[in-house]
Coordinates of C-alpha atoms and ligand atoms in Angstrom, one line a residue:
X28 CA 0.0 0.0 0.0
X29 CA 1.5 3.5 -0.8
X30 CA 1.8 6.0 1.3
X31 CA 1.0 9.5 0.3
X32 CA 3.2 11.6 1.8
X33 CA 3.4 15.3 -0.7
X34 CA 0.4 16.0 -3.1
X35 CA 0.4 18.8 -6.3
X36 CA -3.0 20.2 -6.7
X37 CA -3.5 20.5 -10.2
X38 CA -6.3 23.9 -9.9
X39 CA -6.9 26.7 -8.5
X40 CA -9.3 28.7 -6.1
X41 CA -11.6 27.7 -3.7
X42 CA -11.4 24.0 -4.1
X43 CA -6.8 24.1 -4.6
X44 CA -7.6 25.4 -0.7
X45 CA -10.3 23.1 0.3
X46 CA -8.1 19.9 -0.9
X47 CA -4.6 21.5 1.1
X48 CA -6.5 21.9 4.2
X49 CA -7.3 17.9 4.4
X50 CA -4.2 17.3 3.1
X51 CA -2.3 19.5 6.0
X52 CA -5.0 17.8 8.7
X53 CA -3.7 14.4 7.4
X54 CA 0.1 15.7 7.4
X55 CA 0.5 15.5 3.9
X56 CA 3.0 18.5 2.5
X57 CA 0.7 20.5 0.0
X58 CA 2.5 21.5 -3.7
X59 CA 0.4 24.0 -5.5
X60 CA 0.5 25.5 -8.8
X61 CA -0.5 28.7 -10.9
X62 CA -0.5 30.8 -13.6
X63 CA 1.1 34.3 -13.8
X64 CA -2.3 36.2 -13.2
X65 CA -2.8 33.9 -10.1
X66 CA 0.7 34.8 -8.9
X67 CA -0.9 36.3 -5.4
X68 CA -3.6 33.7 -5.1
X69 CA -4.3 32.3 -1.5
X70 CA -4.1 28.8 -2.9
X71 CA -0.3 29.6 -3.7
X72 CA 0.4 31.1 0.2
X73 CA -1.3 28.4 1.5
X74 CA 0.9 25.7 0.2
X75 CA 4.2 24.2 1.3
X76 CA 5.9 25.1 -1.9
X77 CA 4.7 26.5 -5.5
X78 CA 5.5 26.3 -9.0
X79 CA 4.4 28.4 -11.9
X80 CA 3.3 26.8 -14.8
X81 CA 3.3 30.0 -17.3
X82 CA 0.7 32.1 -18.7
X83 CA -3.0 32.5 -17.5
X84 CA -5.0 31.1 -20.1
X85 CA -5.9 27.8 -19.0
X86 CA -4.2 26.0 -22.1
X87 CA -1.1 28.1 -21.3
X88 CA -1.2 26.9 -17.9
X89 CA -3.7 24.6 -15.8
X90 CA -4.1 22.5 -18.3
X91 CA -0.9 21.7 -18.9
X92 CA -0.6 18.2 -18.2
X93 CA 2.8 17.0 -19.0
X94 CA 4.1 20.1 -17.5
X95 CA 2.8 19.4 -14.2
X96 CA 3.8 15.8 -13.9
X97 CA 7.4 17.0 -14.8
X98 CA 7.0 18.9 -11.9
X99 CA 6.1 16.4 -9.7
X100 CA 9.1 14.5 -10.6
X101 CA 11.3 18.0 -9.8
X102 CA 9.6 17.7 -6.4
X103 CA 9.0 14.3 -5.2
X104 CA 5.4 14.6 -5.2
X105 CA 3.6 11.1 -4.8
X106 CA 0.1 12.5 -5.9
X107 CA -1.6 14.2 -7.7
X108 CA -5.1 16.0 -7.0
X109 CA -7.1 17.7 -9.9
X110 CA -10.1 19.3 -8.3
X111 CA -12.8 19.9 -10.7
X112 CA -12.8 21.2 -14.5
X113 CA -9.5 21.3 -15.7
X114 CA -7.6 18.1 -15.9
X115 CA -10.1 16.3 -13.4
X116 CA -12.2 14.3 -16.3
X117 CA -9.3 13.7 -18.8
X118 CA -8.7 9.8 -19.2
X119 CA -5.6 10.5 -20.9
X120 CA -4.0 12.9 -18.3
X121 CA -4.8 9.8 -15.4
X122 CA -3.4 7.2 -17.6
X123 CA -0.4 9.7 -18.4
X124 CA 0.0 10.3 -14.7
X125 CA 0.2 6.8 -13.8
X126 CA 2.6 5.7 -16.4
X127 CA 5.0 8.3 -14.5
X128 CA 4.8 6.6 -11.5
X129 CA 2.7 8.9 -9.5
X130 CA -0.9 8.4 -7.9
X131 CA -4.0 10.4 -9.6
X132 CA -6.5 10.9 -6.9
X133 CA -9.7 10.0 -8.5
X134 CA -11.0 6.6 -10.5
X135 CA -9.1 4.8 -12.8
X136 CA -8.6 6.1 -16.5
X137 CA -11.1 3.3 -17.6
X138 CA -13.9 4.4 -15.3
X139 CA -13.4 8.2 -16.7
X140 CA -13.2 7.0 -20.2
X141 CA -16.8 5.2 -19.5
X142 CA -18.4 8.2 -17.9
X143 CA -17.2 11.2 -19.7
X144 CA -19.3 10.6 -22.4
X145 CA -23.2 10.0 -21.8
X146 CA -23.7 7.4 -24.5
X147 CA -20.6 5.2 -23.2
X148 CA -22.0 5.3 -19.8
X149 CA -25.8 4.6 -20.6
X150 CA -24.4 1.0 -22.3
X151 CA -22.7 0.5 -19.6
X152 CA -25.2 0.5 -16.8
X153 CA -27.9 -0.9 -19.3
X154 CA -27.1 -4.7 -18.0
X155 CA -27.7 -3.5 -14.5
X156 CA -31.5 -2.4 -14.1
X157 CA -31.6 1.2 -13.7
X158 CA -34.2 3.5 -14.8
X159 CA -33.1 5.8 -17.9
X160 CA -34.8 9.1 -19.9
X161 CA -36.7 7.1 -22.4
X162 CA -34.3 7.8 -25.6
X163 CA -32.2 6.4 -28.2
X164 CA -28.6 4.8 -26.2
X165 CA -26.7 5.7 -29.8
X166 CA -25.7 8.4 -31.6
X167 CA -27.7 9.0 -34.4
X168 CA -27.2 11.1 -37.7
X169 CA -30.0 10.4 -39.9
X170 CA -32.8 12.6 -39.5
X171 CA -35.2 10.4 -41.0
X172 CA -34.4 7.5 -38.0
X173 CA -34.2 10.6 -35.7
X174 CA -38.1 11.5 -36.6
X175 CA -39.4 8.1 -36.4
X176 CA -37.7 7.8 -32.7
X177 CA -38.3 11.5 -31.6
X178 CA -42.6 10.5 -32.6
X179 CA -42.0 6.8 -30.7
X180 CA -40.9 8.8 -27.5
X181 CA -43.3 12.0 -28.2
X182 CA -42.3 15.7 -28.2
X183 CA -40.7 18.2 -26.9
X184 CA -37.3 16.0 -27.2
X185 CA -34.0 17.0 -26.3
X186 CA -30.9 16.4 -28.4
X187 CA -27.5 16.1 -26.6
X188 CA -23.8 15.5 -27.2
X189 CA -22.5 12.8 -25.9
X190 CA -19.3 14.4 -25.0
X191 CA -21.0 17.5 -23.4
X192 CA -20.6 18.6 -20.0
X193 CA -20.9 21.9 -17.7
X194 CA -24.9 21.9 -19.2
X195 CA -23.7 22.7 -22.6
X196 CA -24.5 20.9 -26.0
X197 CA -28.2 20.2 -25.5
X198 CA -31.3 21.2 -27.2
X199 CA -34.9 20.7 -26.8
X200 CA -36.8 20.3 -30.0
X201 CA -40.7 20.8 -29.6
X202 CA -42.0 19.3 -32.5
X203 CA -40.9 17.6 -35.7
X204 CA -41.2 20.6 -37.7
X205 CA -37.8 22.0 -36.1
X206 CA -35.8 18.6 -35.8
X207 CA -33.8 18.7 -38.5
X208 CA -32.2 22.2 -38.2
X209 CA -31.8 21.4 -34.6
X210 CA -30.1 18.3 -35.4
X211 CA -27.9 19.7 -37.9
X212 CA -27.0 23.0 -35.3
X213 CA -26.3 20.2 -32.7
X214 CA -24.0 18.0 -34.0
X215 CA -21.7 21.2 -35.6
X216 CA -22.1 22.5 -32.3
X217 CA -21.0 19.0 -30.9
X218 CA -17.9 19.1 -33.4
X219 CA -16.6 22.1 -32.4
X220 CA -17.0 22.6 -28.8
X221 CA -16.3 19.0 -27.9
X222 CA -14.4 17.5 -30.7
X223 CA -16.7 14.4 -31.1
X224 CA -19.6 15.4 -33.3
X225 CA -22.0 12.1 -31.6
X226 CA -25.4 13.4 -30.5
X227 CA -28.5 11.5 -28.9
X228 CA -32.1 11.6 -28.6
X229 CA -33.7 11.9 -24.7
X230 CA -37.3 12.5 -24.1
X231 CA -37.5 16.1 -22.2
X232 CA -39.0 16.0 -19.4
X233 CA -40.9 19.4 -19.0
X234 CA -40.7 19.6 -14.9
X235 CA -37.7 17.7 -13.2
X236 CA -35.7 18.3 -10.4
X237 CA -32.1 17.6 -10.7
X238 CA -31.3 14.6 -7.8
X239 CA -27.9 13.2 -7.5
X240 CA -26.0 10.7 -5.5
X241 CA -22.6 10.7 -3.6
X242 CA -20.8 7.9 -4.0
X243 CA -17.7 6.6 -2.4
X244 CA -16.1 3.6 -3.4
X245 CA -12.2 1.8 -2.4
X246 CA -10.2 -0.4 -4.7
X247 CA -11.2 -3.6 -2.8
X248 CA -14.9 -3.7 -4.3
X249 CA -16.6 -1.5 -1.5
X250 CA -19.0 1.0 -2.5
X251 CA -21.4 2.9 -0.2
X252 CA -23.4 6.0 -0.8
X253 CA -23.8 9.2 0.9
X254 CA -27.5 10.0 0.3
X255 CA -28.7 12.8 -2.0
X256 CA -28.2 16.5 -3.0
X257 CA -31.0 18.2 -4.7
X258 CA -29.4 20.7 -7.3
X259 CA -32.6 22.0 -9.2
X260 CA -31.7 25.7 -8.8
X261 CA -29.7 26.3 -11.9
X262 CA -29.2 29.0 -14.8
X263 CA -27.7 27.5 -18.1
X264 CA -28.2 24.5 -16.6
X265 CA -25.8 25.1 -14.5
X266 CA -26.4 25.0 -10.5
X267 CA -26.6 27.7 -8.2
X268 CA -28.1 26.7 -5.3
X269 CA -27.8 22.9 -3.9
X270 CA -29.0 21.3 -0.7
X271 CA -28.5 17.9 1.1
X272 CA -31.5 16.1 1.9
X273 CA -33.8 16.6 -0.7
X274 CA -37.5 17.8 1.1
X275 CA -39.3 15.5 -1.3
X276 CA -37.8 11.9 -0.5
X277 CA -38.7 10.0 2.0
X278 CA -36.3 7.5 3.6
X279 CA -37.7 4.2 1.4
X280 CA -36.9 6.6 -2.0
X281 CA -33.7 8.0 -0.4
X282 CA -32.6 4.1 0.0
X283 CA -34.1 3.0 -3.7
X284 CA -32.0 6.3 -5.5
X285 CA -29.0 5.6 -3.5
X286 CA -29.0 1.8 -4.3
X287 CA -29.6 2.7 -8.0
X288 CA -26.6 4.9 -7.9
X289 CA -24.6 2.4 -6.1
X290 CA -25.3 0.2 -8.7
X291 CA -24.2 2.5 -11.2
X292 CA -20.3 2.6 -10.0
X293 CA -20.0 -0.8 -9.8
X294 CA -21.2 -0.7 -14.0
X295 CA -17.4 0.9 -14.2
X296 CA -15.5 -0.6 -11.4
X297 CA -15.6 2.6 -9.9
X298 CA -13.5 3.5 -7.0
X299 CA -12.8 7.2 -5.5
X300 CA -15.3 9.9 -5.0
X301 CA -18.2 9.9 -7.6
X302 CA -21.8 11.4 -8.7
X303 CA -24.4 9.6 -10.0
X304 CA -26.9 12.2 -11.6
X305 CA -30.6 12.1 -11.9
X306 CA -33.9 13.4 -13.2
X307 CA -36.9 13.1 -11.3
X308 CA -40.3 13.8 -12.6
X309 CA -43.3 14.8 -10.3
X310 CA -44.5 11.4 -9.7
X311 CA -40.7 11.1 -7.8
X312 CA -39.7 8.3 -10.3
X313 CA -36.0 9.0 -11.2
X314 CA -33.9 8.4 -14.0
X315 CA -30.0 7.7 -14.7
X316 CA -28.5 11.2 -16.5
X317 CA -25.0 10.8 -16.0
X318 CA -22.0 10.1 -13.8
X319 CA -19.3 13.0 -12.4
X320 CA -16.1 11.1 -11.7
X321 CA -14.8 13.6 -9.4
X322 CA -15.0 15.6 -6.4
X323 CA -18.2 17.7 -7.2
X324 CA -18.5 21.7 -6.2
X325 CA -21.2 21.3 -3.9
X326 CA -19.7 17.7 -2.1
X327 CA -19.7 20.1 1.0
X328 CA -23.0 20.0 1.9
X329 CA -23.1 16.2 2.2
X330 CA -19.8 16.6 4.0
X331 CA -22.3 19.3 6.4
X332 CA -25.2 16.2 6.6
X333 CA -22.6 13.4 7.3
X334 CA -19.7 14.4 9.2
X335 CA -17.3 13.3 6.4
X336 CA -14.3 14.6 5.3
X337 CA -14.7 13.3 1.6
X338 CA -11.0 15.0 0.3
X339 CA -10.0 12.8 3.0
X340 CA -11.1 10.1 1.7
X341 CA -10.3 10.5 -1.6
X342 CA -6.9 10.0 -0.5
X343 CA -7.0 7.6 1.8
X344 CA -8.7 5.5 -1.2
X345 CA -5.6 6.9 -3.6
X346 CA -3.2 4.8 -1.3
X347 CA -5.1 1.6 -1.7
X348 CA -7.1 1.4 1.6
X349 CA -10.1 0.1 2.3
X350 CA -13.2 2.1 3.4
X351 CA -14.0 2.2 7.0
X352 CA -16.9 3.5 6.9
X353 CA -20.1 1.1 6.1
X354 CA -23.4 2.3 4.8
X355 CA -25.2 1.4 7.9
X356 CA -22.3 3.5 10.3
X357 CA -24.4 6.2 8.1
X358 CA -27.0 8.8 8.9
X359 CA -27.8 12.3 8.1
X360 CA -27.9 15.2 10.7
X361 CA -29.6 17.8 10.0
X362 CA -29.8 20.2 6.9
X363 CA -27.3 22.1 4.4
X364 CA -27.9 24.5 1.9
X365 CA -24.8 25.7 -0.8
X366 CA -24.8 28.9 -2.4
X367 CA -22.4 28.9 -5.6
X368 CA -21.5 33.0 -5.1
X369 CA -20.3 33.8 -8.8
X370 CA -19.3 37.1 -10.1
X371 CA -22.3 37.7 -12.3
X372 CA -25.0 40.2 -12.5
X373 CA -28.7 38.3 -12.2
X374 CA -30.1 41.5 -13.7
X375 CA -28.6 41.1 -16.5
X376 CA -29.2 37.2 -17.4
X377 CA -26.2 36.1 -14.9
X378 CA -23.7 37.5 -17.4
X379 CA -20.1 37.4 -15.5
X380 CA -19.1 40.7 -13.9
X381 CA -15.3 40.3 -13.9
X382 CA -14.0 43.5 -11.6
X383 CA -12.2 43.9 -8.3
X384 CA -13.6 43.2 -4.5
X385 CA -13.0 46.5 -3.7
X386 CA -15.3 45.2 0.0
X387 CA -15.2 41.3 0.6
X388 CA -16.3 41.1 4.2
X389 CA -17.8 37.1 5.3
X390 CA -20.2 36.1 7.0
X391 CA -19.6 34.1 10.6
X392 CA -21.4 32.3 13.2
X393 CA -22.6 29.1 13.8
X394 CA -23.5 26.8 11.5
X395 CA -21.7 28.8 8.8
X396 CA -18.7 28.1 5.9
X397 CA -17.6 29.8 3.3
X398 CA -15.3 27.7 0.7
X399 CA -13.2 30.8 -0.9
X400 CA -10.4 31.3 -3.3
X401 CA -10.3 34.9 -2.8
X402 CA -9.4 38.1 -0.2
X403 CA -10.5 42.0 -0.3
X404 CA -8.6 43.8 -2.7
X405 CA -8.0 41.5 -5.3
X406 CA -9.3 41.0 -9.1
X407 CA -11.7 38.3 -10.2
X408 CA -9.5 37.2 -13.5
X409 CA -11.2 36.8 -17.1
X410 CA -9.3 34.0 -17.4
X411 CA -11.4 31.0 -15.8
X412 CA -14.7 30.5 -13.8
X413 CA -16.2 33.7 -12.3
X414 CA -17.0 31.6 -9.3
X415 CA -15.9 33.1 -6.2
X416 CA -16.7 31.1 -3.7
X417 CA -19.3 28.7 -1.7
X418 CA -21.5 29.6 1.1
X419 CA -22.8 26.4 3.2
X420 CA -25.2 26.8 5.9
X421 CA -26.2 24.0 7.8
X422 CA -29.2 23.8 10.5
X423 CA -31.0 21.4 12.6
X424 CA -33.3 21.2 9.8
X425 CA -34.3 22.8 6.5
X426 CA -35.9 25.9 8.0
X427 CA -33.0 26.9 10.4
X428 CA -30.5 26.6 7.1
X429 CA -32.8 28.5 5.1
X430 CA -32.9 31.5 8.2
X431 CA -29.3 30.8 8.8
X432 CA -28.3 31.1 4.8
X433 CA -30.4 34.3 4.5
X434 CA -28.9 36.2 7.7
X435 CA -25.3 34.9 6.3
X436 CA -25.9 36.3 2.9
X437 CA -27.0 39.6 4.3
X438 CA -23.6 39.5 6.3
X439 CA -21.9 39.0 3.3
X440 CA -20.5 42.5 2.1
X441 CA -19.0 42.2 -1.0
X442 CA -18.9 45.8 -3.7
X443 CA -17.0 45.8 -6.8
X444 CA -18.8 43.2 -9.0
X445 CA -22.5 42.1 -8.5
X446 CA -22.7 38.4 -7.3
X447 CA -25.5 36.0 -7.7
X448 CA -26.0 36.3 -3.9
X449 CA -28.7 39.0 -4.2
X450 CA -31.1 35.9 -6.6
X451 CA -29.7 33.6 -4.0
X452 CA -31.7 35.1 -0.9
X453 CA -34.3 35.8 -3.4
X454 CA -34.7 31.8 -4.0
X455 CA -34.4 30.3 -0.8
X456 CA -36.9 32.6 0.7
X457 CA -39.4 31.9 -2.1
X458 CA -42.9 29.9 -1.6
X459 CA -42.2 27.6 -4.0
X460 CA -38.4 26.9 -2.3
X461 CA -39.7 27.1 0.8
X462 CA -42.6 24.6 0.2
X463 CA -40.7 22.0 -2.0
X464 CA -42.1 22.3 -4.9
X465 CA -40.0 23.9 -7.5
X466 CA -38.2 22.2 -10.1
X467 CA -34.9 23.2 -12.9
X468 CA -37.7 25.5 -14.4
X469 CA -37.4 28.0 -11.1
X470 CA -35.6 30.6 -12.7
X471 CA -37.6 31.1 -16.0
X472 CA -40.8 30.7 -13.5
X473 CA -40.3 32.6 -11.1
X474 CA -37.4 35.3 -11.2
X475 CA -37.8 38.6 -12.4
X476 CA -34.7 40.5 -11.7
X477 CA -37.1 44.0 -10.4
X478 CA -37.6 41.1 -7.9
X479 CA -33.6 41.5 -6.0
X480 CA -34.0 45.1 -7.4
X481 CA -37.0 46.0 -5.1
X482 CA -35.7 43.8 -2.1
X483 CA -31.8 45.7 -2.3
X484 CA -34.4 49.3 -2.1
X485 CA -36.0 48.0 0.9
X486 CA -33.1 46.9 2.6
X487 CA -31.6 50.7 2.0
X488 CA -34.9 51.7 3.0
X489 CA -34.2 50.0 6.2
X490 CA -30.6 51.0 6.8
X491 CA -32.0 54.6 6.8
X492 CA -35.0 53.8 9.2
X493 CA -31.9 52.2 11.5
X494 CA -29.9 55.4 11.3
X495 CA -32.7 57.9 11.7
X496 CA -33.7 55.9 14.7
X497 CA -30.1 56.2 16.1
X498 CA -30.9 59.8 15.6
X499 CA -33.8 60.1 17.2
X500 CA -33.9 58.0 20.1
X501 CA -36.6 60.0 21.8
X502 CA -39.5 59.4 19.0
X503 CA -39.2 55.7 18.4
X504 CA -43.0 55.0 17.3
X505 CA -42.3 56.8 13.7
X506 CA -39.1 54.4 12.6
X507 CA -40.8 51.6 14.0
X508 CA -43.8 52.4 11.8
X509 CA -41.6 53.3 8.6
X510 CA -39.5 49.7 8.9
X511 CA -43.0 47.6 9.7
X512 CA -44.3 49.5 6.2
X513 CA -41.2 48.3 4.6
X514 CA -41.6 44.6 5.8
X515 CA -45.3 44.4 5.2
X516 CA -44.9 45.6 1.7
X517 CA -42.0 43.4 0.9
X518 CA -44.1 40.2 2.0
X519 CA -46.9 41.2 0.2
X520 CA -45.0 41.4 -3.1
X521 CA -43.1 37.8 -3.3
X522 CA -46.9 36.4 -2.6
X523 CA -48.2 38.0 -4.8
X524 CA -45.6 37.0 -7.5
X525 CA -46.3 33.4 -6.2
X526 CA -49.6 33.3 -7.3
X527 CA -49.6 35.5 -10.5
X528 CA -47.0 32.8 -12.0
Ligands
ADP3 P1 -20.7 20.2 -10.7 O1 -20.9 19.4 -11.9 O2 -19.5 20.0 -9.9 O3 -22.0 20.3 -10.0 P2 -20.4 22.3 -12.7 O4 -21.3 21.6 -13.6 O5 -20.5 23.8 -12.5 O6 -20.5 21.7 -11.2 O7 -18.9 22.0 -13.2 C1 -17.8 21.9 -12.3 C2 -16.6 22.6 -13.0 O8 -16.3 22.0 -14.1 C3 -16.9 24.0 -13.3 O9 -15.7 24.8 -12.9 C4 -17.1 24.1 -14.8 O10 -16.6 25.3 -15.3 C5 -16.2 22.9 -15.2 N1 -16.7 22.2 -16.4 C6 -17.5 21.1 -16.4 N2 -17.7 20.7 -17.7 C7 -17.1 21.6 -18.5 C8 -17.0 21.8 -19.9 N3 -17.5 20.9 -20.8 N4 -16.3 22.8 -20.4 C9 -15.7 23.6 -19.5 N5 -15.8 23.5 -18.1 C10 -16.5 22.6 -17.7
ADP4 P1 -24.0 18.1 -18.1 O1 -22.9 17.1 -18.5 O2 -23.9 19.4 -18.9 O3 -24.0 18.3 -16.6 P2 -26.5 16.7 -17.7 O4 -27.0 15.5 -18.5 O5 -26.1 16.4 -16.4 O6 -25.4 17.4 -18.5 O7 -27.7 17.8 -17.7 C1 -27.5 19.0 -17.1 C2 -28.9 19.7 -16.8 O8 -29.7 19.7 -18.0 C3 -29.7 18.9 -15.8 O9 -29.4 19.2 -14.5 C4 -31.1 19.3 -16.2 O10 -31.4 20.6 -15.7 C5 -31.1 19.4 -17.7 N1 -31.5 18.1 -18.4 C6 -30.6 17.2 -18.8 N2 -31.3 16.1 -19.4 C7 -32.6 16.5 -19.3 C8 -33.9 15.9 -19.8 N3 -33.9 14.7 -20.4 N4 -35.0 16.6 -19.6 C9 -35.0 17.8 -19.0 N5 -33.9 18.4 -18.5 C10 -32.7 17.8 -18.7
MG5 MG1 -24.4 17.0 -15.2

């Protein structure tokens, strides 16, 4: 069994941090890399020792494969962690890493191969019994096969590339009339933004939550899973907000989905950390999408529910041991919610607003923790992923995260860029979020930017009700009036909106 003794983290940001402080708890030395622009980064302070790679475009630098396994040969590293994006889903980069000698902390390059591309991975679980998107499980270029399937299935469908990830390279075709020119536009699309021009046929299911599974699986044939994380709050589909247990399972479904995904890593001999995606219609039924072989961006709030440490893990698995933990040692403890804080402006369609944190002030307290890869003063770069950070809040149960998250998010002081905090408080404190019942469609439903507009007015509103009271200490009853005004009318409005959509 090897020993891990110095890890490189091949990334950046938040999670470069997030994987050095498990390392450091375990005493593992910490190697981390960077590209010019990230010269200053706290990832590079927090390490033992750091290396530039060159330039800041990604290609120039993070993704630089060979580069970085030469310079974990310069500096005896043993392993090597990729986060996620980057290098963390390239087959050829674990097999490359391997054949020098040194550990990738994830699944074999097999297991990535598999699961990186959808149509790979749905022939792979087919001999195994799990529910899939009624669909076509090949890729498919004649439109006249692609008709007669898309009518056996009924419309709207959705077209997707096989090799597509980070919610791009899908379309939803609403009736036959438009299938060809979608099908055409998708698989040029496919070509060029993923190099493999294979696209598939799913039915679309008009009102699904996003469900997925956390997996954790050694090289000895153990697998367990670490319940669910309900991810349906997304733009581009792309997640926003996340939060472990989902409100509409109960315990028999939590144990059905969680076998399923179980199942599902042992198609690919999977061992490491891993996430089996799902779609869940109304009726709760749920159905394979696709598996993340990685450590996902919100694995922290299962880590809030559980207790686990899964970087930890990760390694522990990376040296060849065995899990300790079994699935009935397992049980979940209260409630966590994730918010993804990105540099983007939900006013204007959560475009990216790249600037400076001229004010980055956290929020504290109990129950709170903020996953960061940045400080006050410094420059979101154009570079990479406007995400800034994670805020986790985690509560005895759903209603004390949801109070906790909102009075951390208005703690959170952050000027210089807009951040999708402001649609953030907006969501969680929405009927339909509070009540369960929304679904991927939450955004287009429900969220009219006037919405955080309004509710940013109020809170001004309030700040000058609090100084004029300071003021006028002697002739309380008018502020109290004035702020009651503001609170009544704010209510009124996000039930009103509730009911007129
Ligand atoms: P997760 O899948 O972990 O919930 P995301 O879907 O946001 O979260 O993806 C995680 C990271 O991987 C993000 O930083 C994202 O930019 C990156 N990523 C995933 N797929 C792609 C892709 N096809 N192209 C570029 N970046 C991607
Ligand atoms: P990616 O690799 O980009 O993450 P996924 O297959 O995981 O692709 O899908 C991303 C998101 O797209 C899902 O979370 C969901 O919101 C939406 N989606 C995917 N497949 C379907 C489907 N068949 N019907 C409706 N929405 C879907
Ligand atoms: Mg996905």
């Amino acid at each position: 069994m090897a020993q891990i003794k110095k890890i490189l983290v091949a990334n950046r940001g938040e999670i470069a941090l997030r994987v050095m402080r498990s390392a450091k708890e375990m005493g593992v030395s910490t190697v981390a890399v960077f590209s010019e622009i990230d010269r200053n980064a706290p990832h590079v302070r927090f390490a033992d020792e750091a290396v530039c790679l060159g330039p800041s475009p990604s290609s120039e630098s993070y993704l630089k494969g060979e580069r970085i396994i030469e310079v974990c040969k310069n500096r005896n590293v043993d392993a090597i962690h990729p986060g996620y994006g980057f290098l963390s889903e390239n087959a050829d980069f674990a097999r490359k890493v391997e054949a020098a000698g040194l550990i990738f902390i994830g699944p074999s390059a097999r297991s990535i191969e598999i699961m990186g591309d959808k149509l790979a991975a749905k022939n792979a679980v087919s001999a195994y019994d799990i529910p899939m998107v009624p669909g076509i499980n090949r890729a498919i270029d004649n439109v006249t096969e692609a008709k007669k399937i898309a009518k056996e299935i009924g419309y709207p469908v959705l077209i997707k590339a096989s090799a597509g990830g980070g919610g791009k390279g899908m379309r939803v075709v609403e009736g036959e009339y438009e299938l060809q020119e979608q099908m055409e536009r998708a698989i040029s699309e496919a070509k060029s933004s993923f190099g493999n021009g294979a696209v598939f046929l799913e039915k679309f299911i008009t009102s699904p939550k996003h469900i997925e599974v956390q997996i954790l699986a050694d090289q000895h044939g153990n697998t367990i899973h670490l319940f669910e994380r309900e991810c349906s709050i997304q733009r581009r589909h792309q997640k926003v907000i996340e939060e472990a247990p989902s409100s509409v399972f109960d315990d028999k479904r939590r144990q059905l989905i969680g076998e399923a995904a179980v199942k599902v890593a042992q198609a690919c001999d999977y061992y490491g950390t891993g996430t089996v995606e799902f779609i869940v219609n109304e009726n709760l039924d749920f159905f394979f999408l696709e598996m993340n072989t990685r450590l996902q961006v919100e694995h922290c709030v299962t880590e809030e529910i559980t207790g686990i440490d899964l970087v930890k893990e990760q390694i522990k698995i990376a040296e060849g041991k065995a899990l300790e933990i079994k699935q009935s040692d397992l049980s979940i403890r209260g409630h966590a919610i994730e918010c993804r804080v990105y540099a983007e402006n939900p006013d204007d369609n959560f475009l990216p607003d790249i600037g400076t944190l001229n004010t980055y002030k956290r929020p504290q307290g109990l129950g709170i923790r903020v996953d960061d890869g940045f400080e006050e003063g410094m420059q979101i770069p154009i570079f990479y992923d406007p995400m800034i950070g994670k805020l986790i809040a985690t509560g005895k149960d759903r209603n004390e995260a949801i109070a906790r998250m909102t009075r951390a998010i208005d703690e959170f002081n952050i000027s210089g860029v807009q951040t999708t905090l402001s649609f953030c408080k907006f969501a969680i404190n929405h009927e339909a979020f509070i009540n369960g019942s929304f679904d991927t469609n939450f955004v287009k439903h429900f969220f009219n930017p006037d919405d955080i507009k309004m509710a940013s007015e109020s809170q001004e509103e309030e700040k000058i009700a609090g100084a004029i009271a300071l003021m006028l200490l002697t002739d309380s009853t008018t502020v109290k009036e004035s702020k009651l005004d503001t609170q009544s009318r704010n209510n009124g409005k996000w039930k009103q909106r509730a009911y007129l959509d």
